[in-house]
mmCIF file of C-alpha atoms in Angstrom:
data_model
loop_
_atom_site.group_PDB
_atom_site.id
_atom_site.type_symbol
_atom_site.label_atom_id
_atom_site.label_comp_id
_atom_site.label_asym_id
_atom_site.label_seq_id
_atom_site.Cartn_x
_atom_site.Cartn_y
_atom_site.Cartn_z
ATOM 1 C CA MET I 186 91.439 108.960 95.775
ATOM 2 C CA ARG I 187 94.323 106.734 95.766
ATOM 3 C CA PRO I 188 98.025 108.289 95.526
ATOM 4 C CA PRO I 189 98.241 107.399 91.726
ATOM 5 C CA ALA I 190 94.700 108.511 90.521
ATOM 6 C CA ILE I 191 95.060 111.687 92.465
ATOM 7 C CA GLU I 192 98.406 111.958 90.353
ATOM 8 C CA ARG I 193 96.504 111.361 87.137
ATOM 9 C CA MET I 194 93.574 113.698 88.218
ATOM 10 C CA GLY I 195 91.241 110.532 87.701
ATOM 11 C CA TYR I 196 92.358 110.613 84.288
ATOM 12 C CA TYR I 197 91.139 107.548 82.266
ATOM 13 C CA PRO I 198 91.022 108.473 78.390
ATOM 14 C CA THR I 199 88.872 106.500 76.479
ATOM 15 C CA ASP I 200 90.745 103.975 74.259
ATOM 16 C CA ASP I 201 90.999 104.882 70.628
ATOM 17 C CA PRO I 202 90.075 101.709 69.054
ATOM 18 C CA VAL I 203 86.493 102.121 71.372
ATOM 19 C CA VAL I 204 86.303 105.510 70.354
ATOM 20 C CA GLU I 205 86.111 104.236 66.630
ATOM 21 C CA ILE I 206 83.662 101.447 67.656
ATOM 22 C CA ILE I 207 81.013 103.893 69.639
ATOM 23 C CA ARG I 208 81.114 105.839 66.334
ATOM 24 C CA THR I 209 79.754 103.556 64.126
ATOM 25 C CA TYR I 210 76.618 103.271 66.766
ATOM 26 C CA LEU I 211 75.281 106.301 65.782
ATOM 27 C CA LYS I 212 73.727 108.527 62.702
ATOM 28 C CA PRO I 213 74.686 111.891 62.750
ATOM 29 C CA SER I 214 71.837 114.428 62.420
ATOM 30 C CA ILE I 215 71.632 116.389 59.540
ATOM 31 C CA GLU I 216 71.993 119.768 61.269
ATOM 32 C CA LYS I 217 74.983 120.509 63.324
ATOM 33 C CA GLY I 218 74.760 119.010 67.157
ATOM 34 C CA ARG I 219 76.615 119.495 70.128
ATOM 35 C CA LEU I 220 78.736 117.136 72.344
ATOM 36 C CA PHE I 221 79.755 118.061 75.822
ATOM 37 C CA ASP I 222 82.512 116.505 77.554
ATOM 38 C CA PRO I 223 82.561 117.378 81.344
ATOM 39 C CA CYS I 224 86.171 115.450 81.694
ATOM 40 C CA ALA I 225 87.141 116.081 78.179
ATOM 41 C CA GLY I 226 91.296 115.372 79.067
ATOM 42 C CA GLU I 227 93.173 115.837 75.870
ATOM 43 C CA GLY I 228 89.747 116.163 73.725
ATOM 44 C CA LYS I 229 91.092 113.262 71.446
ATOM 45 C CA ALA I 230 87.494 111.534 72.238
ATOM 46 C CA ALA I 231 85.263 114.365 71.750
ATOM 47 C CA SER I 232 87.310 115.878 68.842
ATOM 48 C CA ALA I 233 87.168 112.680 66.750
ATOM 49 C CA LEU I 234 83.548 111.951 67.652
ATOM 50 C CA GLY I 235 82.594 115.478 66.846
ATOM 51 C CA ASP I 236 84.527 115.526 63.477
ATOM 52 C CA ALA I 237 82.975 112.356 62.625
ATOM 53 C CA LEU I 238 79.372 112.690 63.541
ATOM 54 C CA ASN I 239 78.659 116.639 62.735
ATOM 55 C CA CYS I 240 78.780 117.915 65.962
ATOM 56 C CA GLU I 241 80.320 121.096 67.883
ATOM 57 C CA THR I 242 82.461 119.903 71.060
ATOM 58 C CA TRP I 243 82.617 121.662 74.309
ATOM 59 C CA GLY I 244 83.997 120.281 77.372
ATOM 60 C CA VAL I 245 85.850 120.905 80.693
ATOM 61 C CA GLU I 246 89.153 119.807 82.064
ATOM 62 C CA LEU I 247 90.558 119.936 85.557
ATOM 63 C CA SER I 248 94.279 119.840 84.169
ATOM 64 C CA PRO I 249 95.737 122.650 82.784
ATOM 65 C CA GLU I 250 98.179 120.675 80.497
ATOM 66 C CA ARG I 251 95.371 118.660 79.098
ATOM 67 C CA ALA I 252 92.919 121.668 79.110
ATOM 68 C CA GLU I 253 95.108 123.538 76.535
ATOM 69 C CA LYS I 254 95.790 120.467 74.259
ATOM 70 C CA ALA I 255 91.777 119.889 74.405
ATOM 71 C CA GLN I 256 91.509 123.653 73.471
ATOM 72 C CA ASN I 257 93.438 123.464 70.252
ATOM 73 C CA VAL I 258 91.138 120.371 69.172
ATOM 74 C CA MET I 259 87.592 121.222 70.410
ATOM 75 C CA ASP I 260 85.251 124.260 69.930
ATOM 76 C CA LYS I 261 84.791 125.336 73.737
ATOM 77 C CA VAL I 262 86.877 124.131 76.645
ATOM 78 C CA TYR I 263 87.594 125.683 80.065
ATOM 79 C CA GLN I 264 90.571 124.566 82.418
ATOM 80 C CA ALA I 265 88.294 124.435 85.536
ATOM 81 C CA PRO I 266 86.718 121.432 87.899
ATOM 82 C CA TRP I 267 83.196 121.156 86.312
ATOM 83 C CA GLN I 268 81.611 122.120 89.984
ATOM 84 C CA ALA I 269 82.737 125.171 88.713
ATOM 85 C CA CYS I 270 81.195 126.022 85.495
ATOM 86 C CA VAL I 271 77.448 126.852 84.514
ATOM 87 C CA LEU I 272 76.155 125.157 81.438
ATOM 88 C CA SER I 273 72.310 125.601 80.763
ATOM 89 C CA ASP I 274 70.170 122.492 81.419
ATOM 90 C CA GLU I 275 69.048 120.725 78.289
ATOM 91 C CA SER I 276 71.793 122.755 76.057
ATOM 92 C CA VAL I 277 73.487 120.006 74.716
ATOM 93 C CA SER I 278 72.166 117.116 72.342
ATOM 94 C CA TRP I 279 75.133 114.337 73.250
ATOM 95 C CA LEU I 280 76.735 113.827 76.635
ATOM 96 C CA TYR I 281 79.835 111.710 76.289
ATOM 97 C CA LEU I 282 80.663 111.356 79.924
ATOM 98 C CA ASN I 283 84.077 109.289 80.968
ATOM 99 C CA PRO I 284 84.219 110.000 84.558
ATOM 100 C CA PRO I 285 87.100 109.613 87.073
ATOM 101 C CA TYR I 286 86.929 106.264 88.353
ATOM 102 C CA GLU I 287 87.098 107.321 92.172
ATOM 103 C CA PHE I 288 85.371 108.335 95.640
ATOM 104 C CA ASP I 289 85.592 112.239 95.828
ATOM 105 C CA ARG I 290 88.609 113.085 97.711
ATOM 106 C CA PHE I 291 86.235 115.618 99.733
ATOM 107 C CA ASP I 292 83.393 113.516 100.648
ATOM 108 C CA GLY I 293 84.856 109.573 100.843
ATOM 109 C CA GLN I 294 81.330 108.357 100.518
ATOM 110 C CA LYS I 295 80.658 109.405 96.893
ATOM 111 C CA ARG I 296 81.653 108.056 93.867
ATOM 112 C CA LEU I 297 82.677 110.473 91.255
ATOM 113 C CA GLU I 298 81.256 107.985 88.257
ATOM 114 C CA TRP I 299 77.365 108.634 90.005
ATOM 115 C CA ASP I 300 78.388 112.133 90.718
ATOM 116 C CA PHE I 301 79.122 113.234 87.251
ATOM 117 C CA LEU I 302 76.197 111.579 86.145
ATOM 118 C CA LYS I 303 73.636 112.996 88.560
ATOM 119 C CA THR I 304 75.519 116.418 88.069
ATOM 120 C CA THR I 305 75.394 116.365 84.019
ATOM 121 C CA THR I 306 71.884 114.528 83.156
ATOM 122 C CA SER I 307 70.005 117.937 83.407
ATOM 123 C CA LYS I 308 72.199 119.583 80.797
ATOM 124 C CA LEU I 309 71.260 116.828 78.031
ATOM 125 C CA MET I 310 68.182 117.617 75.929
ATOM 126 C CA ARG I 311 65.089 115.154 75.869
ATOM 127 C CA GLY I 312 65.990 112.587 73.435
ATOM 128 C CA GLY I 313 69.695 113.471 73.366
ATOM 129 C CA LEU I 314 72.027 110.758 73.471
ATOM 130 C CA LEU I 315 74.062 109.389 76.384
ATOM 131 C CA THR I 316 77.741 107.519 76.346
ATOM 132 C CA TYR I 317 78.930 106.407 79.666
ATOM 133 C CA ILE I 318 81.866 104.802 80.373
ATOM 134 C CA ILE I 319 82.506 103.559 83.412
ATOM 135 C CA PRO I 320 83.876 100.272 85.549
ATOM 136 C CA GLN I 321 81.437 97.732 85.048
ATOM 137 C CA LYS I 322 80.901 97.387 88.784
ATOM 138 C CA ILE I 323 79.325 100.846 88.860
ATOM 139 C CA LEU I 324 76.406 99.859 87.713
ATOM 140 C CA GLY I 325 75.698 97.938 90.775
ATOM 141 C CA MET I 326 75.481 101.011 92.905
ATOM 142 C CA ILE I 327 71.328 101.438 93.031
ATOM 143 C CA GLU I 328 71.812 105.547 92.725
ATOM 144 C CA VAL I 329 73.300 104.700 89.298
ATOM 145 C CA ALA I 330 70.643 102.128 88.149
ATOM 146 C CA ARG I 331 67.749 104.302 89.158
ATOM 147 C CA LEU I 332 69.104 107.175 87.671
ATOM 148 C CA LEU I 333 69.493 105.444 84.383
ATOM 149 C CA ALA I 334 66.246 103.540 84.637
ATOM 150 C CA GLY I 335 63.995 107.060 85.533
ATOM 151 C CA HIS I 336 66.054 109.429 83.110
ATOM 152 C CA TYR I 337 66.897 107.201 80.126
ATOM 153 C CA GLU I 338 65.534 104.586 77.669
ATOM 154 C CA ALA I 339 66.823 102.304 75.100
ATOM 155 C CA ILE I 340 69.538 101.721 77.024
ATOM 156 C CA THR I 341 72.572 99.060 76.163
ATOM 157 C CA VAL I 342 75.484 98.151 77.982
ATOM 158 C CA TYR I 343 78.467 96.303 76.386
ATOM 159 C CA ARG I 344 81.683 95.791 77.749
ATOM 160 C CA PHE I 345 85.317 96.844 76.108
ATOM 161 C CA PRO I 346 87.251 94.482 73.828
ATOM 162 C CA ASP I 347 89.110 91.708 75.091
ATOM 163 C CA SER I 348 92.267 93.041 74.752
ATOM 164 C CA LEU I 349 91.364 96.506 76.942
ATOM 165 C CA TYR I 350 88.958 95.322 79.244
ATOM 166 C CA GLU I 351 91.067 93.804 81.742
ATOM 167 C CA LYS I 352 92.808 96.975 82.596
ATOM 168 C CA PHE I 353 89.848 98.776 84.000
ATOM 169 C CA LYS I 354 86.887 96.416 83.370
ATOM 170 C CA GLN I 355 85.154 99.324 81.487
ATOM 171 C CA VAL I 356 81.506 99.475 80.134
ATOM 172 C CA VAL I 357 79.923 101.520 77.652
ATOM 173 C CA VAL I 358 76.424 102.486 78.459
ATOM 174 C CA LEU I 359 74.463 104.010 75.289
ATOM 175 C CA ALA I 360 70.749 105.521 75.912
ATOM 176 C CA TYR I 361 68.314 108.368 74.857
ATOM 177 C CA LYS I 362 67.450 110.653 77.556
ATOM 178 C CA ARG I 363 63.392 110.209 78.064
ATOM 179 C CA LYS I 364 61.178 113.370 77.183
ATOM 180 C CA VAL I 365 59.510 112.815 80.572
ATOM 181 C CA PHE I 366 60.756 111.263 83.636
ATOM 182 C CA HIS I 367 59.872 107.521 84.571
ATOM 183 C CA PRO I 368 59.638 106.730 88.208
ATOM 184 C CA PRO I 369 61.668 103.340 88.107
ATOM 185 C CA THR I 370 60.282 100.114 89.334
ATOM 186 C CA ASP I 371 62.154 98.337 91.950
ATOM 187 C CA LYS I 372 62.422 95.459 88.880
ATOM 188 C CA GLU I 373 63.914 97.907 86.251
ATOM 189 C CA VAL I 374 66.567 98.982 88.859
ATOM 190 C CA LEU I 375 67.726 95.451 89.801
ATOM 191 C CA SER I 376 67.855 94.703 86.071
ATOM 192 C CA LEU I 377 70.647 97.005 85.651
ATOM 193 C CA GLN I 378 72.307 96.424 88.864
ATOM 194 C CA ASN I 379 72.540 92.633 87.661
ATOM 195 C CA LEU I 380 74.214 93.880 84.707
ATOM 196 C CA ALA I 381 77.373 94.580 86.909
ATOM 197 C CA ILE I 382 77.945 90.916 87.586
ATOM 198 C CA THR I 383 76.625 89.703 84.315
ATOM 199 C CA GLU I 384 79.034 88.678 81.360
ATOM 200 C CA LEU I 385 78.526 90.778 79.197
ATOM 201 C CA GLU I 386 79.287 90.926 75.353
ATOM 202 C CA PRO I 387 82.148 93.111 74.067
ATOM 203 C CA ILE I 388 81.239 96.074 71.884
ATOM 204 C CA GLU I 389 82.009 95.207 68.359
ATOM 205 C CA THR I 390 81.342 97.627 64.942
ATOM 206 C CA ALA I 391 78.015 97.917 64.214
ATOM 207 C CA ILE I 392 77.337 97.307 60.906
ATOM 208 C CA GLU I 393 74.118 99.912 60.581
ATOM 209 C CA PRO I 394 73.816 102.877 63.172
ATOM 210 C CA VAL I 395 71.508 101.657 66.325
ATOM 211 C CA TYR I 396 71.276 105.566 67.670
ATOM 212 C CA GLU I 397 70.445 109.161 66.188
ATOM 213 C CA LEU I 398 71.921 112.282 67.297
ATOM 214 C CA LEU I 399 69.668 115.174 67.365
ATOM 215 C CA PRO I 400 70.454 118.883 66.215
ATOM 216 C CA ALA I 401 71.968 121.283 68.862
ATOM 217 C CA PRO I 402 69.290 123.040 70.764
ATOM 218 C CA SER I 403 69.182 126.693 69.959
ATOM 219 C CA ARG I 404 67.743 127.616 73.659
ATOM 220 C CA GLY I 405 68.165 125.991 77.037
ATOM 221 C CA ALA I 406 65.102 124.746 78.965
ATOM 222 C CA ASN I 407 64.318 128.025 80.447
ATOM 223 C CA GLY I 408 63.986 129.184 76.947
ATOM 224 C CA LYS I 409 66.807 131.613 77.316
ATOM 225 C CA PRO I 410 70.048 131.791 75.075
ATOM 226 C CA ILE I 411 72.310 128.802 76.167
ATOM 227 C CA VAL I 412 74.966 129.786 79.063
ATOM 228 C CA PHE I 413 78.306 128.057 79.136
ATOM 229 C CA LYS I 414 80.815 129.662 81.610
ATOM 230 C CA ARG I 415 83.352 129.124 84.567
ATOM 231 C CA THR I 416 82.731 131.125 87.878
ATOM 232 C CA ASP I 417 86.215 130.781 89.586
ATOM 233 C CA TRP I 418 88.160 132.911 87.292
ATOM 234 C CA GLU I 419 91.913 133.398 88.810
ATOM 235 C CA PRO I 420 92.609 137.260 89.769
ATOM 236 C CA ASP I 421 94.904 137.390 86.617
ATOM 237 C CA GLU I 422 92.232 136.187 84.060
ATOM 238 C CA VAL I 423 89.433 138.287 85.567
ATOM 239 C CA VAL I 424 91.738 141.543 84.763
ATOM 240 C CA GLU I 425 92.534 139.829 81.511
ATOM 241 C CA ALA I 426 88.825 139.287 80.559
ATOM 242 C CA THR I 427 87.570 143.035 82.238
ATOM 243 C CA ILE I 428 90.055 144.460 79.771
ATOM 244 C CA GLU I 429 88.771 142.499 77.085
ATOM 245 C CA ALA I 430 85.039 142.542 77.715
ATOM 246 C CA GLY I 431 84.297 144.384 80.554
ATOM 247 C CA VAL I 432 81.435 146.585 81.303
ATOM 248 C CA GLN I 433 83.647 149.625 79.384
ATOM 249 C CA LYS I 434 83.256 147.689 76.128
ATOM 250 C CA THR I 435 79.370 147.220 76.276
ATOM 251 C CA SER I 436 77.606 149.537 73.671
ATOM 252 C CA GLU I 437 75.596 150.700 77.240
ATOM 253 C CA TRP I 438 78.426 152.057 78.363
ATOM 254 C CA LEU I 439 79.936 153.762 75.153
ATOM 255 C CA ASP I 440 76.296 155.586 74.358
ATOM 256 C CA LEU I 441 76.791 156.971 78.002
ATOM 257 C CA ILE I 442 80.150 158.603 77.624
ATOM 258 C CA HIS I 443 79.885 159.384 73.620
ATOM 259 C CA PRO I 444 76.187 160.425 73.565
ATOM 260 C CA MET I 445 76.565 161.107 69.354
ATOM 261 C CA ARG I 446 77.617 157.722 69.089
ATOM 262 C CA GLY I 447 74.822 156.583 67.437
ATOM 263 C CA LEU I 448 73.051 159.222 65.748
ATOM 264 C CA ALA I 449 74.794 158.440 62.584
ATOM 265 C CA GLN I 450 72.391 155.690 62.167
ATOM 266 C CA LEU I 451 69.541 157.673 61.362
ATOM 267 C CA SER I 452 69.478 160.068 58.074
ATOM 268 C CA GLN I 453 68.032 163.851 57.883
ATOM 269 C CA PRO I 454 64.398 163.386 57.629
ATOM 270 C CA VAL I 455 62.693 165.045 54.979
ATOM 271 C CA MET I 456 59.633 166.330 56.927
ATOM 272 C CA PRO I 457 59.474 167.490 60.931
ATOM 273 C CA LEU I 458 59.182 164.720 63.008
ATOM 274 C CA LYS I 459 55.964 164.419 65.137
ATOM 275 C CA LYS I 460 55.197 163.395 68.533
ATOM 276 C CA GLY I 461 54.680 159.425 67.371
ATOM 277 C CA HIS I 462 58.045 159.553 65.734
ATOM 278 C CA ILE I 463 59.850 161.091 68.603
ATOM 279 C CA ALA I 464 58.371 158.494 71.029
ATOM 280 C CA MET I 465 59.317 155.790 68.510
ATOM 281 C CA LEU I 466 62.931 157.252 68.504
ATOM 282 C CA MET I 467 63.507 157.016 72.024
ATOM 283 C CA ALA I 468 62.086 154.066 72.743
ATOM 284 C CA SER I 469 64.210 151.876 69.920
ATOM 285 C CA GLY I 470 67.127 153.591 71.710
ATOM 286 C CA MET I 471 68.222 155.621 67.855
ATOM 287 C CA MET I 472 67.937 158.602 69.630
ATOM 288 C CA GLY I 473 70.748 157.861 71.568
ATOM 289 C CA THR I 474 71.585 159.348 74.915
ATOM 290 C CA VAL I 475 69.645 162.769 75.864
ATOM 291 C CA ARG I 476 70.912 165.099 78.569
ATOM 292 C CA LEU I 477 68.063 166.553 80.062
ATOM 293 C CA THR I 478 67.361 168.454 83.720
ATOM 294 C CA ASP I 479 65.108 166.984 86.306
ATOM 295 C CA GLU I 480 62.513 169.110 88.092
ATOM 296 C CA ALA I 481 65.080 170.285 90.586
ATOM 297 C CA GLY I 482 67.298 171.627 87.717
ATOM 298 C CA LYS I 483 70.059 168.912 88.307
ATOM 299 C CA PRO I 484 71.501 167.153 85.409
ATOM 300 C CA MET I 485 70.145 163.548 84.033
ATOM 301 C CA LEU I 486 70.704 161.186 81.123
ATOM 302 C CA ILE I 487 68.124 159.281 79.617
ATOM 303 C CA LYS I 488 68.077 156.490 77.155
ATOM 304 C CA GLY I 489 65.374 153.866 75.567
ATOM 305 C CA ARG I 490 65.747 151.128 74.000
ATOM 306 C CA VAL I 491 63.472 147.891 73.058
ATOM 307 C CA ILE I 492 64.421 144.518 74.768
ATOM 308 C CA LYS I 493 62.856 140.951 73.643
ATOM 309 C CA VAL I 494 61.270 138.900 76.164
ATOM 310 C CA VAL I 495 61.027 135.093 75.682
ATOM 311 C CA GLU I 496 57.877 133.688 77.265
ATOM 312 C CA LYS I 497 57.382 129.694 77.580
ATOM 313 C CA THR I 498 54.537 127.714 78.443
ATOM 314 C CA GLU I 499 54.198 123.972 78.593
ATOM 315 C CA GLN I 500 51.082 121.572 77.853
ATOM 316 C CA PRO I 501 50.156 118.071 77.411
ATOM 317 C CA ASP I 502 50.634 117.068 73.389
ATOM 318 C CA SER I 503 46.751 116.093 72.598
ATOM 319 C CA LYS I 504 47.815 113.269 70.316
ATOM 320 C CA GLU I 505 50.654 111.825 72.686
ATOM 321 C CA ALA I 506 50.192 111.920 76.367
ATOM 322 C CA ASP I 507 53.541 111.461 77.426
ATOM 323 C CA THR I 508 54.701 114.230 75.388
ATOM 324 C CA VAL I 509 55.187 118.020 76.629
ATOM 325 C CA VAL I 510 54.673 120.635 74.005
ATOM 326 C CA GLU I 511 56.799 123.599 74.870
ATOM 327 C CA THR I 512 55.787 127.057 72.972
ATOM 328 C CA TYR I 513 58.295 130.291 73.338
ATOM 329 C CA LYS I 514 56.919 133.657 72.180
ATOM 330 C CA ASP I 515 58.781 136.874 71.879
ATOM 331 C CA ARG I 516 57.548 139.814 73.490
ATOM 332 C CA PHE I 517 59.043 143.391 72.881
ATOM 333 C CA VAL I 518 59.019 145.687 75.736
ATOM 334 C CA THR I 519 59.736 149.263 75.667
ATOM 335 C CA THR I 520 62.157 150.613 78.387
ATOM 336 C CA VAL I 521 63.657 154.166 79.525
ATOM 337 C CA ALA I 522 66.752 154.562 81.665
ATOM 338 C CA VAL I 523 67.353 157.277 83.435
ATOM 339 C CA LEU I 524 70.457 158.057 85.166
ATOM 340 C CA LYS I 525 70.721 160.739 87.633
ATOM 341 C CA GLN I 526 73.078 161.744 90.553
ATOM 342 C CA ASP I 527 71.464 159.590 93.170
ATOM 343 C CA GLY I 528 71.159 156.366 90.980
ATOM 344 C CA ILE I 529 69.531 154.537 87.934
ATOM 345 C CA GLN I 530 65.697 154.100 87.256
ATOM 346 C CA VAL I 531 64.645 152.140 84.729
ATOM 347 C CA ILE I 532 60.941 152.306 83.476
ATOM 348 C CA GLN I 533 59.180 149.626 81.444
ATOM 349 C CA ASP I 534 55.614 149.980 82.904
ATOM 350 C CA VAL I 535 53.035 151.552 80.331
ATOM 351 C CA LYS I 536 51.747 153.923 83.339
ATOM 352 C CA GLY I 537 55.525 155.274 84.177
ATOM 353 C CA LEU I 538 56.475 155.660 80.364
ATOM 354 C CA SER I 539 53.388 158.047 80.244
ATOM 355 C CA GLU I 540 54.072 160.086 83.197
ATOM 356 C CA PHE I 541 57.736 160.414 82.013
ATOM 357 C CA MET I 542 56.500 161.408 78.780
ATOM 358 C CA LYS I 543 54.250 164.018 80.244
ATOM 359 C CA ALA I 544 57.309 165.564 82.527
ATOM 360 C CA HIS I 545 59.939 165.691 79.801
ATOM 361 C CA GLY I 546 58.350 164.928 76.690
ATOM 362 C CA GLU I 547 58.635 168.319 75.463
ATOM 363 C CA LYS I 548 62.078 168.719 76.416
ATOM 364 C CA ILE I 549 63.066 165.323 74.521
ATOM 365 C CA ALA I 550 61.064 166.363 71.592
ATOM 366 C CA ALA I 551 62.806 169.968 71.343
ATOM 367 C CA HIS I 552 66.347 167.861 71.495
ATOM 368 C CA VAL I 553 65.244 165.515 68.674
ATOM 369 C CA LEU I 554 63.976 168.594 66.489
ATOM 370 C CA GLU I 555 67.190 170.350 66.837
ATOM 371 C CA THR I 556 69.462 167.351 66.324
ATOM 372 C CA TYR I 557 67.279 165.875 63.277
ATOM 373 C CA LYS I 558 66.782 168.964 61.255
ATOM 374 C CA PRO I 559 64.238 168.163 58.526
ATOM 375 C CA LEU I 560 64.991 169.075 55.043
ATOM 376 C CA TYR I 561 61.873 170.569 54.630
ATOM 377 C CA ASN I 562 60.249 172.600 57.477
ATOM 378 C CA LEU I 563 57.313 173.804 56.370
ATOM 379 C CA ASP I 564 58.330 177.130 56.431
ATOM 380 C CA PRO I 565 58.655 177.997 52.640
ATOM 381 C CA THR I 566 60.977 181.027 51.655
ATOM 382 C CA GLN I 567 59.408 183.619 49.469
ATOM 383 C CA LYS I 568 61.243 182.217 46.667
ATOM 384 C CA GLU I 569 59.248 178.761 47.071
ATOM 385 C CA VAL I 570 56.021 180.285 47.603
#
């Protein structure tokens, strides 16, 4: 970067009038959307658009001062370089991208406008909206034109209004992300490149919305819960986070050091528990942590639980050739964790669970029956007889 750009950290905030005009082009979804801004600045643009168009707002900002301001107006913001953050693919419904207008100071051959577009496109869900604000000349880069043509459709490009265009000669690119990647032709790429030297129409307030926002996805592309976090924490931040949400705060840890912690969840059974009941108690984790001894007489702790596994399948739509149907199925898997002096063993296959129950089932049953004594144990008193 040049010295002035380094001082600004590549910060070129979108002018308020342009933000307001962009708003008029968009129709909010009925359900809440999710806007992501990897160059959030002070969060003014993302906050204004999120409030107006029913979107939660996530972002990243390099400058500590600007990040602090953004955190006050956006839903989730990390003070970090974008490259030090992790965000699940296809996890946002709106990518609002106004990147630094410079070469990468560590790689003088790479434009940051291109790098940010390349690294954030995968984070946008299929059918989601891209808002890309860049200097007009960047459209002439073959890498930018090829990516836009291959990953996006319904592309429109406007320059900034007359009173604002001369400052940085910026344009606004609006487009939907394609549901399926389209290998761009040379003609399509050249058509976009030519926009770098074309006299474009200035962006003006839309009479009716042109683009419609999608609801925020509940899962990422891998079918797992969406993850958004930073990975380059400072030492003092690591200490603070560990104290607030470290392993010693997890239910698994608390169960190990307080074996009786979860027992209050169960009521006293009316009748003696049978083997099937005992197996279900252990598998569900409601039995708590059980202290036993292994074959060598050494102490061990066991705890069972049921975890949900999400399985994803993809297949072409029988009605629409260019559409891929994703199916997610929840499957519940029983696991038993065994903590011994020489380490931890996690058993989750049927054979392993069967062998474990054969070896320790009677001890577990004795523990459960002693802990959950029934109200009526099939041993009537003389009076009851």
